[in-house]
Coordinates of C-alpha atoms in Angstrom, one line a residue:
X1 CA 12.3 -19.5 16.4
X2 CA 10.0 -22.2 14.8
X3 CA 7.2 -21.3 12.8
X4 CA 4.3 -20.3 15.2
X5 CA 0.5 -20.3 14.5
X6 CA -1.1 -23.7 13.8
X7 CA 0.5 -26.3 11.1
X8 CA -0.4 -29.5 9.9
X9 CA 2.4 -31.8 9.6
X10 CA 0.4 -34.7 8.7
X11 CA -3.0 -35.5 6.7
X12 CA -4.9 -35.9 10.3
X13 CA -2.1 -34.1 12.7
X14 CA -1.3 -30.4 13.6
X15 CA 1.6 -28.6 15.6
X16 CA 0.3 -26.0 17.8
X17 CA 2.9 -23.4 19.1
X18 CA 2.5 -20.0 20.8
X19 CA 4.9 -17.6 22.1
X20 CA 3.5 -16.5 25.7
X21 CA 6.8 -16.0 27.8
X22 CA 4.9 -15.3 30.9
X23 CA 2.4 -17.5 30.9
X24 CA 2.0 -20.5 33.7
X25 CA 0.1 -22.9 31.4
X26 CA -0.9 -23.4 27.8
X27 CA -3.2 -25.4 25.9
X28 CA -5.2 -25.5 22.9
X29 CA -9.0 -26.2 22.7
X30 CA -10.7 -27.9 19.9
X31 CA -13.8 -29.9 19.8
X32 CA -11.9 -33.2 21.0
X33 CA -11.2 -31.1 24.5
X34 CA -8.1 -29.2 25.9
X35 CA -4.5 -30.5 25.4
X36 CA -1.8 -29.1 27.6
X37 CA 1.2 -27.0 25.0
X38 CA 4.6 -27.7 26.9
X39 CA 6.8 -25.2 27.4
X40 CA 9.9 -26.3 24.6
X41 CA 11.9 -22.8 25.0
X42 CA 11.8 -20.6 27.6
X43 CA 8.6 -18.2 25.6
X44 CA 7.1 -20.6 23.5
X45 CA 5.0 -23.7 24.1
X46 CA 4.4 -26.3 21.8
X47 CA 2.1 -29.7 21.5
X48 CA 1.4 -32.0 18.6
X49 CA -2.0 -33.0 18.2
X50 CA -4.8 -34.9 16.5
X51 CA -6.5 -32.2 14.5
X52 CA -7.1 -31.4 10.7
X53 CA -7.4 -28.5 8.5
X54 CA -10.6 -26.8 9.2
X55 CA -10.8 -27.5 12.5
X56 CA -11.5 -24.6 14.9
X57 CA -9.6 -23.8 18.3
X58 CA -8.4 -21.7 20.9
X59 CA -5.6 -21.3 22.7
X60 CA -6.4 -21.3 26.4
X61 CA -3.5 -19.0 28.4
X62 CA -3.6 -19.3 32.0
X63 CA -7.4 -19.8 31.9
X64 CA -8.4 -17.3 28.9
X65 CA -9.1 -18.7 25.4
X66 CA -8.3 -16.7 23.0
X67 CA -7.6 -16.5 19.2
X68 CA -4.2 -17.6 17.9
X69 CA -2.1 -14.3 17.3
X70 CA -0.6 -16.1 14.2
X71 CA -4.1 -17.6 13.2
X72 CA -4.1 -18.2 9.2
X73 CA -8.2 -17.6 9.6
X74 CA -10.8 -16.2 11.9
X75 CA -14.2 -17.1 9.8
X76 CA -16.2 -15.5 12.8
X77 CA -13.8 -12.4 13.0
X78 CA -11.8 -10.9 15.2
X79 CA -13.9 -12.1 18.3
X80 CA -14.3 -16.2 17.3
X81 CA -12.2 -19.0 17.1
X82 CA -9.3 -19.7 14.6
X83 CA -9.2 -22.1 11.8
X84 CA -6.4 -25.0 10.8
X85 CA -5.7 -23.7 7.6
X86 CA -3.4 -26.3 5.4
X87 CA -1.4 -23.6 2.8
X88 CA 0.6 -26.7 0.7
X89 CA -2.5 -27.3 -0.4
X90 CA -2.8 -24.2 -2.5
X91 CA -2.1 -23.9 -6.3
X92 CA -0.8 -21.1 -7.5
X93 CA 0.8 -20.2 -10.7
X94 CA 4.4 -18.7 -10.7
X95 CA 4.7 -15.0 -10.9
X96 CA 6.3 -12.4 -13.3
X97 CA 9.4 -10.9 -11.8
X98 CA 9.0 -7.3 -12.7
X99 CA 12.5 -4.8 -12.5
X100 CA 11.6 -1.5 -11.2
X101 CA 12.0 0.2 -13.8
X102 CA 8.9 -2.4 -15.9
X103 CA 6.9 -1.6 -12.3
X104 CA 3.6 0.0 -13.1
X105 CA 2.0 -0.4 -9.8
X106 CA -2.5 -0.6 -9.4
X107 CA -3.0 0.1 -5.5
X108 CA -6.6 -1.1 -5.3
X109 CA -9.3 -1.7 -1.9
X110 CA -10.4 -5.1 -2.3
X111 CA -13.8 -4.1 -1.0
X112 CA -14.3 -1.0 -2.8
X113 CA -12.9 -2.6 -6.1
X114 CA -16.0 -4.0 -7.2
X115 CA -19.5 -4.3 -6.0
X116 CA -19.4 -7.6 -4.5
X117 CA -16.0 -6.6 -2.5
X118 CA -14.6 -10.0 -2.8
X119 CA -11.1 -11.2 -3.9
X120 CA -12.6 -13.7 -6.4
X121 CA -14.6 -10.0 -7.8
X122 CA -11.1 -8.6 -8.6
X123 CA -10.4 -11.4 -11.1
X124 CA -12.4 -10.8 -13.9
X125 CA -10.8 -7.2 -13.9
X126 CA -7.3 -8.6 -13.9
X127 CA -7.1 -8.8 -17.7
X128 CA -8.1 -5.3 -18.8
X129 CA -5.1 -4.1 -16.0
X130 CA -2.2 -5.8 -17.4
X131 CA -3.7 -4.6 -21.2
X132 CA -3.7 -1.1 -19.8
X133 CA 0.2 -1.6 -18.9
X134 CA -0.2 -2.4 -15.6
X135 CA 2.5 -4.8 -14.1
X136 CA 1.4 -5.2 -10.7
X137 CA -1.3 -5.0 -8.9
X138 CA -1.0 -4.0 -4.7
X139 CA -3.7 -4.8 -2.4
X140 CA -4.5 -2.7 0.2
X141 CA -3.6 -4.6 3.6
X142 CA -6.3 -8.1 3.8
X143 CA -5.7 -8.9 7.7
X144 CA -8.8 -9.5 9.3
X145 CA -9.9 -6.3 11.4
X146 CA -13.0 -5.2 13.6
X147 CA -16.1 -5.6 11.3
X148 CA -16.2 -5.9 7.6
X149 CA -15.7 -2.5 6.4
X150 CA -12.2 -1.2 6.6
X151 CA -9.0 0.4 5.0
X152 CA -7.4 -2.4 6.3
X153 CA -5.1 -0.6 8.8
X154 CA -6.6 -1.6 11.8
X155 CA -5.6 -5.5 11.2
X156 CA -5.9 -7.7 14.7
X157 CA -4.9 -10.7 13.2
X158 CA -2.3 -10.1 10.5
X159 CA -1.9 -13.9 9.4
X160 CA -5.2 -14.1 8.4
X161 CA -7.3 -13.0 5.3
X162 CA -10.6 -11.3 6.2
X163 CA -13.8 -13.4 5.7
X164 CA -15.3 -10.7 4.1
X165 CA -13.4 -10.7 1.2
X166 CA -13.5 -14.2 0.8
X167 CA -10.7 -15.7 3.5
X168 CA -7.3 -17.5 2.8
X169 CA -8.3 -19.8 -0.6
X170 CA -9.9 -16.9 -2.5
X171 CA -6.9 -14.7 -1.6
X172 CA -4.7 -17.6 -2.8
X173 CA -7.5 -17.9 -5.9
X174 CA -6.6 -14.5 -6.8
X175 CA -3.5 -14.6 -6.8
X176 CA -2.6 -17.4 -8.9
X177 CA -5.0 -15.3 -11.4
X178 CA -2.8 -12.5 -11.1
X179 CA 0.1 -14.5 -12.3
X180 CA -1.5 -16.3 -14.8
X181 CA -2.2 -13.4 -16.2
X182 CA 1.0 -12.3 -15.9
X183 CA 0.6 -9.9 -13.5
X184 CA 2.3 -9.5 -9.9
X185 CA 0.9 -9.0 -6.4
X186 CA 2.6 -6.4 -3.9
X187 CA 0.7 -6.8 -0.7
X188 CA 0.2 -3.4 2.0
X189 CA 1.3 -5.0 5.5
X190 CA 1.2 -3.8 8.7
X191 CA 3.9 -3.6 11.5
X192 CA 3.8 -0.1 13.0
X193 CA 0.5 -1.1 15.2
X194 CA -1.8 -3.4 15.8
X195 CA -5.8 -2.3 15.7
X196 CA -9.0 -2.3 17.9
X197 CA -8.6 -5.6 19.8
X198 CA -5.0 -5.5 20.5
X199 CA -5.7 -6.9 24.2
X200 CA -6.3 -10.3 23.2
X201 CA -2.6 -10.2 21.3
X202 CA -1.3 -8.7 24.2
X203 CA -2.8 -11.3 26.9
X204 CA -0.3 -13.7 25.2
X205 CA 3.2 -11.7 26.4
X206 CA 4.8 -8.7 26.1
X207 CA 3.9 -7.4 22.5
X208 CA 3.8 -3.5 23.4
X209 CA 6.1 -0.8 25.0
X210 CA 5.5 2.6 26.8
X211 CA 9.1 3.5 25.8
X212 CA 8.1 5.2 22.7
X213 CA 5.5 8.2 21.6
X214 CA 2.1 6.6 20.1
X215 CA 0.0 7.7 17.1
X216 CA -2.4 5.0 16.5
X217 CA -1.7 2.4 18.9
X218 CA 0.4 0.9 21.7
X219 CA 3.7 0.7 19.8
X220 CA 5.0 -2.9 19.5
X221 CA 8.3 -3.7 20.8
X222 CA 10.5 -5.1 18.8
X223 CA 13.0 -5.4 21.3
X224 CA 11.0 -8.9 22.0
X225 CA 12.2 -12.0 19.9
X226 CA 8.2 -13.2 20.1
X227 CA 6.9 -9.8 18.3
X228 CA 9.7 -9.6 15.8
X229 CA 8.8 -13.3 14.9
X230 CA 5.0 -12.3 14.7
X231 CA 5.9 -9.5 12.5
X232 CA 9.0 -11.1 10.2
X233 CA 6.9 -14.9 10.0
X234 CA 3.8 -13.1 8.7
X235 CA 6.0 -11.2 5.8
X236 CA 7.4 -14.9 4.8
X237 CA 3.7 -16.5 5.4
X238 CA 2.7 -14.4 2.8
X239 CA 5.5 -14.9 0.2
X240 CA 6.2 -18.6 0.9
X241 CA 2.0 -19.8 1.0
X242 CA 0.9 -17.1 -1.1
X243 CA 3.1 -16.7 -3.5
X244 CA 2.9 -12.9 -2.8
X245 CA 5.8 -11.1 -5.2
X246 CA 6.1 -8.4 -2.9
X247 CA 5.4 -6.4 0.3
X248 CA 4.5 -2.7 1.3
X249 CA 5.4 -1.8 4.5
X250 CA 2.5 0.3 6.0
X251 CA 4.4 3.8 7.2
X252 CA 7.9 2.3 8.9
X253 CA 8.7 5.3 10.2
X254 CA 6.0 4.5 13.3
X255 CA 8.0 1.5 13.6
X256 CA 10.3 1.8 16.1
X257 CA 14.0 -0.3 17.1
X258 CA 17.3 0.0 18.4
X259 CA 18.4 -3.7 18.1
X260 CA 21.1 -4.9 15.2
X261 CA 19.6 -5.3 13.0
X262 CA 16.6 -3.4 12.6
X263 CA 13.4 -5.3 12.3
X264 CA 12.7 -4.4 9.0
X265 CA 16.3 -5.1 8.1
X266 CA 16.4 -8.7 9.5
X267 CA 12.8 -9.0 7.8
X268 CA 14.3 -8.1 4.0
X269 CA 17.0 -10.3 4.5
X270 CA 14.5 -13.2 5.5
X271 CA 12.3 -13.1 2.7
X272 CA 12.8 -13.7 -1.4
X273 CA 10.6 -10.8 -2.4
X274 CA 10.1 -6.9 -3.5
X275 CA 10.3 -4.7 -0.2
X276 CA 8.8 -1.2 -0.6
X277 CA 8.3 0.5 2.6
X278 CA 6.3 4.0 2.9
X279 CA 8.0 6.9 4.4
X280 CA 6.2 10.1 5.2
X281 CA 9.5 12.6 4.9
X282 CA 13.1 12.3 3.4
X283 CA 14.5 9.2 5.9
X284 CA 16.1 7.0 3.3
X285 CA 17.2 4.1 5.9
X286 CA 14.9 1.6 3.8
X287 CA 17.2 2.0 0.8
X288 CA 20.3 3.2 2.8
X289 CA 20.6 0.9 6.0
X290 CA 17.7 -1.8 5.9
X291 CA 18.2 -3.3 2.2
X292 CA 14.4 -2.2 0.8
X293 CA 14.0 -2.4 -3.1
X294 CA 12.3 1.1 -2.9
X295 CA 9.8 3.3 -0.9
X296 CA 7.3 5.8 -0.9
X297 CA 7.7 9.1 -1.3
X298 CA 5.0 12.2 -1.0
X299 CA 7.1 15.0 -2.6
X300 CA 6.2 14.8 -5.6
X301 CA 3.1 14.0 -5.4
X302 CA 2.7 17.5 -3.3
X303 CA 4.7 19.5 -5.6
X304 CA 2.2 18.8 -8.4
X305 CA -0.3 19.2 -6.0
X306 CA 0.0 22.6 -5.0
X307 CA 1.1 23.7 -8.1
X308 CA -2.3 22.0 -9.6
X309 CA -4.8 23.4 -6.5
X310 CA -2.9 26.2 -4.9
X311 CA -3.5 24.2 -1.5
X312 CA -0.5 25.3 0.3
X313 CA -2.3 24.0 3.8
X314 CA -1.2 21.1 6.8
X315 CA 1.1 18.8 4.5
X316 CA 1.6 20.8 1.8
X317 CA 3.0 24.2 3.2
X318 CA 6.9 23.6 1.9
X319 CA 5.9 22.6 -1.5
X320 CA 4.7 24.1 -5.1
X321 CA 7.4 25.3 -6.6
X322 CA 8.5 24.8 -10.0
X323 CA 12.0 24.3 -8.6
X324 CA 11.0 21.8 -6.3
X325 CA 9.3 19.5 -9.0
X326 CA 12.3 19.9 -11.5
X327 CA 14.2 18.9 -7.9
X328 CA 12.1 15.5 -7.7
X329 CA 12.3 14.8 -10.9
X330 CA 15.6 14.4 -10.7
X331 CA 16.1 12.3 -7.6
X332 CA 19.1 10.1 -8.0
X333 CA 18.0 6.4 -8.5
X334 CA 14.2 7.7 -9.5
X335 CA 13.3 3.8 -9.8
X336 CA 13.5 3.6 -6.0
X337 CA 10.9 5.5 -5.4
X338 CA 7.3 5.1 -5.6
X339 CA 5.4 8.1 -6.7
X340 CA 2.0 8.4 -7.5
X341 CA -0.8 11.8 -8.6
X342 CA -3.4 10.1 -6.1
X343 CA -3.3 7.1 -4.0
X344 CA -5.8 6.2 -0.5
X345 CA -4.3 8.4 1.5
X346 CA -4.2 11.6 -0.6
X347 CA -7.7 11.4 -1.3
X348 CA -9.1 9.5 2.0
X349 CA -7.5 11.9 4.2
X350 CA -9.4 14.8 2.3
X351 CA -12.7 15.5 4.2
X352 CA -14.9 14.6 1.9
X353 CA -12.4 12.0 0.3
X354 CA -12.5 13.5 -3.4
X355 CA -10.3 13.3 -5.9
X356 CA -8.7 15.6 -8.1
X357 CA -10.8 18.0 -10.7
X358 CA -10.3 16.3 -14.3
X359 CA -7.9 19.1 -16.0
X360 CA -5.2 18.5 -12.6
X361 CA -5.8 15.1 -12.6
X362 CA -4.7 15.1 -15.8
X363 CA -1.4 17.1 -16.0
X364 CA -0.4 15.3 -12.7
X365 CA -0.8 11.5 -13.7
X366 CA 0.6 11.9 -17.5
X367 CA 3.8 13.8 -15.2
X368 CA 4.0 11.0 -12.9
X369 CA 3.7 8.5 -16.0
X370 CA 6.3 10.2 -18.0
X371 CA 8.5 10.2 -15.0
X372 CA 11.8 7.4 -14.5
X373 CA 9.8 7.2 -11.3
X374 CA 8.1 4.1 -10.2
X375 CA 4.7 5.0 -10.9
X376 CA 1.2 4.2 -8.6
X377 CA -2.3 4.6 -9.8
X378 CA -4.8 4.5 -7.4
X379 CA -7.8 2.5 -8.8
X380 CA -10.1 4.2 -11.0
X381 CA -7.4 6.9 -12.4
X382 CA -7.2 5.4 -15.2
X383 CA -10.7 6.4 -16.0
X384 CA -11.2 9.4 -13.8
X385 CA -12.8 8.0 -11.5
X386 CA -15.5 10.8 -9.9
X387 CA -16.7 8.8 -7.0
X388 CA -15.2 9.3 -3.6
X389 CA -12.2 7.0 -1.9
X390 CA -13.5 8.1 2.1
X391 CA -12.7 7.0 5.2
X392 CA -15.1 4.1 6.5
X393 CA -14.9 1.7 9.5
X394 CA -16.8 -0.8 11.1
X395 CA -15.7 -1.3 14.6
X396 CA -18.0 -3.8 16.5
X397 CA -16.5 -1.6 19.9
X398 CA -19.2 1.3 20.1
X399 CA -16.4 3.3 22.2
X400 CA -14.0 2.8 19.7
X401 CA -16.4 3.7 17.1
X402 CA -16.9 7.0 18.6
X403 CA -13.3 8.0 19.1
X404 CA -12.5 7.4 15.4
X405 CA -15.2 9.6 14.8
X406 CA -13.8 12.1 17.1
X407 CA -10.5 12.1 16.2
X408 CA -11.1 12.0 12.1
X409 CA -11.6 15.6 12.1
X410 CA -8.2 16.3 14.0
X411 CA -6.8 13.6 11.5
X412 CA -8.1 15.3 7.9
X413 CA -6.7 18.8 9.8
X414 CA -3.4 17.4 10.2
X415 CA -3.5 16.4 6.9
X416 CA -4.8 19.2 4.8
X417 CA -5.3 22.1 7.5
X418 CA -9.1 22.3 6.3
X419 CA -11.3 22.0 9.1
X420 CA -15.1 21.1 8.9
X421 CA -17.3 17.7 9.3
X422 CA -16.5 14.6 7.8
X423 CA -18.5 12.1 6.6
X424 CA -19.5 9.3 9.8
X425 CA -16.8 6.1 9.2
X426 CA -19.6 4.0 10.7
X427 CA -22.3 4.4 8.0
X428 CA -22.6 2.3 5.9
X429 CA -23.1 4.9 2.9
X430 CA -19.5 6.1 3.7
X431 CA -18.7 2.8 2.3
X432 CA -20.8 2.4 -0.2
X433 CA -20.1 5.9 -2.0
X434 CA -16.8 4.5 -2.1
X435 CA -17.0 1.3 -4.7
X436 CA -16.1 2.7 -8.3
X437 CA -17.7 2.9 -11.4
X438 CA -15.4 1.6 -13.9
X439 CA -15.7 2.6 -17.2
X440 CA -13.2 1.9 -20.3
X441 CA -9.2 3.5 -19.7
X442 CA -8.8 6.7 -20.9
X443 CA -6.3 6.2 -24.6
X444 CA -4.4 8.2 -23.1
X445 CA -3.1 6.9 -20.4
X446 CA -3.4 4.0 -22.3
X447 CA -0.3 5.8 -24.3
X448 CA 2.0 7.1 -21.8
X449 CA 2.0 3.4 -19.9
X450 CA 3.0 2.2 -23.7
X451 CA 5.7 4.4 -24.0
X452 CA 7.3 3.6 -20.4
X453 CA 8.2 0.6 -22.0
X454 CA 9.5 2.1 -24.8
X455 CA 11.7 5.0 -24.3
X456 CA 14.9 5.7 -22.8
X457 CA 15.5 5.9 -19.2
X458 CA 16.7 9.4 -19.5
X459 CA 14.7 12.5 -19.0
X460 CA 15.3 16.3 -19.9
X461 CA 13.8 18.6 -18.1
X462 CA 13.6 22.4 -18.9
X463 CA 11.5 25.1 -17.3
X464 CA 10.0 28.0 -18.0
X465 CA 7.6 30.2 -15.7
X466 CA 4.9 28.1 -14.9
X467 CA 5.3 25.6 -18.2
X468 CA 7.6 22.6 -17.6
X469 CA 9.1 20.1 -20.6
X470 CA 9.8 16.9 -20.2
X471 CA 12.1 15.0 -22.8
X472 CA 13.0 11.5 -23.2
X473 CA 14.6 10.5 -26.5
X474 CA 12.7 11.9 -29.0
X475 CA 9.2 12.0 -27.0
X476 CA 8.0 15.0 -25.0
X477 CA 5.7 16.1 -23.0
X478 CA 4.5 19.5 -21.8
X479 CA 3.0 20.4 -18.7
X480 CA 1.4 24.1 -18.5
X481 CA 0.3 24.7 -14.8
X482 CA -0.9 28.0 -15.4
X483 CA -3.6 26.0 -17.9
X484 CA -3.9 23.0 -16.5
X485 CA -3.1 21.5 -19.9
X486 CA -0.7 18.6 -21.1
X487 CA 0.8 18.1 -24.5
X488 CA 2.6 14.8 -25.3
X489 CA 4.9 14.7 -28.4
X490 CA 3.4 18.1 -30.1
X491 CA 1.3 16.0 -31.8
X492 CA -2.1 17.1 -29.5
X493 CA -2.9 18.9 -26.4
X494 CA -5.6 17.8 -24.1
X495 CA -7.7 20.3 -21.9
X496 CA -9.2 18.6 -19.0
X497 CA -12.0 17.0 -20.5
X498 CA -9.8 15.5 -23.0
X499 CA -10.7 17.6 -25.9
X500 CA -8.4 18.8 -28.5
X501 CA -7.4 22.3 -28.1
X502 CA -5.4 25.4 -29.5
X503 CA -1.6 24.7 -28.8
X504 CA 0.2 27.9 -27.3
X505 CA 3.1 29.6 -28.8
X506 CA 6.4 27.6 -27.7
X507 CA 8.1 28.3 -24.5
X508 CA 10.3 31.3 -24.3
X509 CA 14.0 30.2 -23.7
X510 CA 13.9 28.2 -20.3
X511 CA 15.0 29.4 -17.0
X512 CA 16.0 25.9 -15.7
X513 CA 17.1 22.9 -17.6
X514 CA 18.3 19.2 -16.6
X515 CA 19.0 15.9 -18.2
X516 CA 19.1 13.2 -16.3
X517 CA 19.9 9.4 -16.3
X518 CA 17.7 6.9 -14.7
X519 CA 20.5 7.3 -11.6
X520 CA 20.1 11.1 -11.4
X521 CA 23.5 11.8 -12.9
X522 CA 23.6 15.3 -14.8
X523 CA 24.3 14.1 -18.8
X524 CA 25.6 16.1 -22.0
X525 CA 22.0 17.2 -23.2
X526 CA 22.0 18.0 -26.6
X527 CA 20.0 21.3 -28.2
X528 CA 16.3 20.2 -28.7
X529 CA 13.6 21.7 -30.7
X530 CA 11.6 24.5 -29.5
X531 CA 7.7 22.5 -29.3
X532 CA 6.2 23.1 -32.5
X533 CA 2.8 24.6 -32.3
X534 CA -0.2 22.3 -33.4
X535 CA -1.5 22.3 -37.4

């Protein structure tokens, strides 16, 4: 199927083309009056017409104008007209090409980043994340939602970059920043659902289906060539105009299809980028049957968890054992997955949205950063950031405003079995509570990101009660659970305000010991050193 959406062809000329299967007639309305679309395939309609970038229109569908589902802007949001947006015209800077094993991913909320919220607010902090280590940088999803305050989930209108951040050239500003700077851009997309507003999508044809259980939405059918087009075109959109490095698939296992191939299959294939896709549980068909680079997985982030909180709630009820986190940290092909001590959700969905205490914070992101795994930090780890990531909304729908708040509670239960009231999305101080305070990178972090660069992709791992060694070449660390301490190298050990403290005697003989390549593979480990105590 040809490219859908609006696109100018010529300096004062733009092709127009819709998918609407069911639809008697088509046209598209701009200032110059109505002009019919003719059907060209039996679903789509299509009309070339005298129009330029920045002009406004609708598409008018048996009667109805509406916004284009494939609109590359809605400056008046989800409820006004969309915008002729001409992407060639864009100049952005090749990017790096980070391996998996260089990735040091930065998942950040463009609105909560800084105080101004804006893409073109990110840049100036661009610098001080790829001095840090960082090698990427992965925006929470852009798409222009209900309102101006958001996580970004409840996109409408996934083609286009919200206004409130600063719309499709200050995206396309930050980008080429990004890379110029030499870091990458992984973007957080969308295909499981579509939010608050979904009607006006579906006015156009067929997008949803009843055949399958919902969570958050009507689930899209994929079945239909016109919704995987809307879904596969938007993840080349954002790698062809944008020079986007790479994608995040928003939670894929609410994406449901039986065709061959699989939607997110056919997407990888289509598009010249990373693709990471989130799963919530141990369903490996992104890397086994669809192609994906890597994924998301919670595990060990709720290993180190419970082992950190004693939360053993919800989510968390099958994990905390020293057994299980030797277990992930030997995952074969550890680059593959995405791993993280915090990230939105893990906070968000707490009810208050706070973050860990300052000694677990600690032990968990140094064992995350020490990892072979693909490491995440959520924005502001690598300060300790105290502020709150919560859950805020904006929705212009007061009935849909008041469901969200109703069903957040049920939400933050599912998520953490602790009951109580949350904070209200809708306020505005929900929001606001939630920008950072940055403040200068802890050294060190600033360390452990140095040495991933460094050391050998091989880690030891030896356990013993509730104290856990971590080895790679001649570097290790030591995580004490019991006292929420870490120890890299035997050279210091950090207490959770970072001060210097009295080193424990060494381990007693371990109970469990691995050494593993960066595939996982079991390898002749050599006798190491008892860890020397501190002088």
């Amino acid at each position: 199927m040809d490219r859908l959406g609006a696109i100018p062809v010529a300096p004062d000329r733009v092709e127009f083309r819709v998918w609407a299967p069911a639809a008697e007639a088509v046209a598209v309305r701009l200032d110059s009056g109505d002009h019919a679309l003719e059907r060209t395939r039996p679903e789509s309609w299509t009309a070339d017409v005298a129009a330029r970038a920045g002009d406004d229109y609708w598409f008018v569908v048996d009667g109805r104008a509406l916004p284009d589902p494939c609109s590359r802007f809605q400056p008046e949001g989800v409820l006004g007209p969309s915008r002729v947006v001409d992407t060639r015209r864009f100049e952005i800077a090749p990017g790096p090409k980070p391996t998996l094993d260089e990735l040091v991913l930065y998942e950040l909320h463009v609105g909560t980043f800084t105080p101004d919220g804006t893409f073109d607010a990110v840049v100036p902090r661009l610098r001080g994340l790829r001095e840090l280590g960082i090698s990427a940088i992965e925006l929470m999803p852009v798409a222009t939602f209900p309102g101006n305050r958001n996580w970004g989930y409840d996109g409408v209108y996934t083609f286009a970059p919200h206004p409130a951040y600063g719309g499709p050239d200050a995206l396309a500003r930050l980008v080429d920043a990004a890379h110029r700077e030499g870091l990458a851009v992984i973007l957080d997309v969308v295909y499981n659902h579509i939010g608050p507003g979904s009607d006006a999508i579906a006015a156009f044809g067929p997008y949803f289906t009843d055949r399958y259980e919902r969570l958050w939405g009507a689930v899209l059918d994929y079945a239909q060539r016109g919704v995987r087009e809307w879904a596969i075109q938007n993840a080349e959109l954002w790698i062809r105009d944008y020079q986007i490095d790479g994608l995040r698939l928003d939670a894929v296992h609410w994406v449901f299809d039986e065709s061959r191939p699989h939607v997110l299959a056919e997407l990888k294939q289509r598009v010249d980028a990373l693709v990471i896709s989130e799963m919530n549980s141990e369903d490996l068909r992104p890397l086994e049957e669809w192609g994906h680079d890597a994924m998301w997985l919670d595990n060990l982030h709720h290993e180190l968890h419970v082992l950190l909180t004693g939360e053993r709630r919800a989510l968390y009820e099958q994990f905390g054992s020293i057994d299980g986190l030797v277990h992930e940290l030997g995952r074969a092909n550890t680059e593959r997955f995405v791993v993280c001590a915090q990230n939105h959700d893990q906070i968000g969905n707490r009810a208050r949205g706070d973050r860990l205490p300052p000694a677990e914070h600690r032990v968990a992101l140094a064992c995350v950063l020490f990892s072979l795994h693909t490491p995440l930090i959520f924005m502001g780890e690598e300060y300790d950031e105290r502020r709150p990531f919560q859950f805020f909304t904006d929705h212009i729908d007061e009935a849909v405003a008041e469901r969200t708040r109703q069903g957040r509670e049920d939400d933050v239960l599912w998520a953490t079995g602790t009951p109580g009231p949350q904070p209200d999305p809708q306020d505005v101080q929900t929001f606001e509570r939630s920008k950072l305070e940055p403040r200068d990178a802890d050294p060190f972090y600033r360390e452990l990101l140095a040495l991933r660069r460094e050391l050998p992709r091989e880690l030891d791992v030896r356990a013993d009660g509730s104290r856990v060694v971590l080895s790679r070449g001649d570097t290790r660390l030591l995580l004490d659970f019991a006292a929420k301490t870490v120890e890299l190298d035997n050279r210091r050990r950090l207490d959770g305000a970072g001060q210097r403290a009295e080193a424990p005697a060494s381990p007693a003989p371990e109970r469990e010991r691995r050494r593993l390549d960066g595939a996982g593979q079991r390898a002749e480990a050599p006798a190491s050193p008892e860890p020397e105590r501190e002088t």
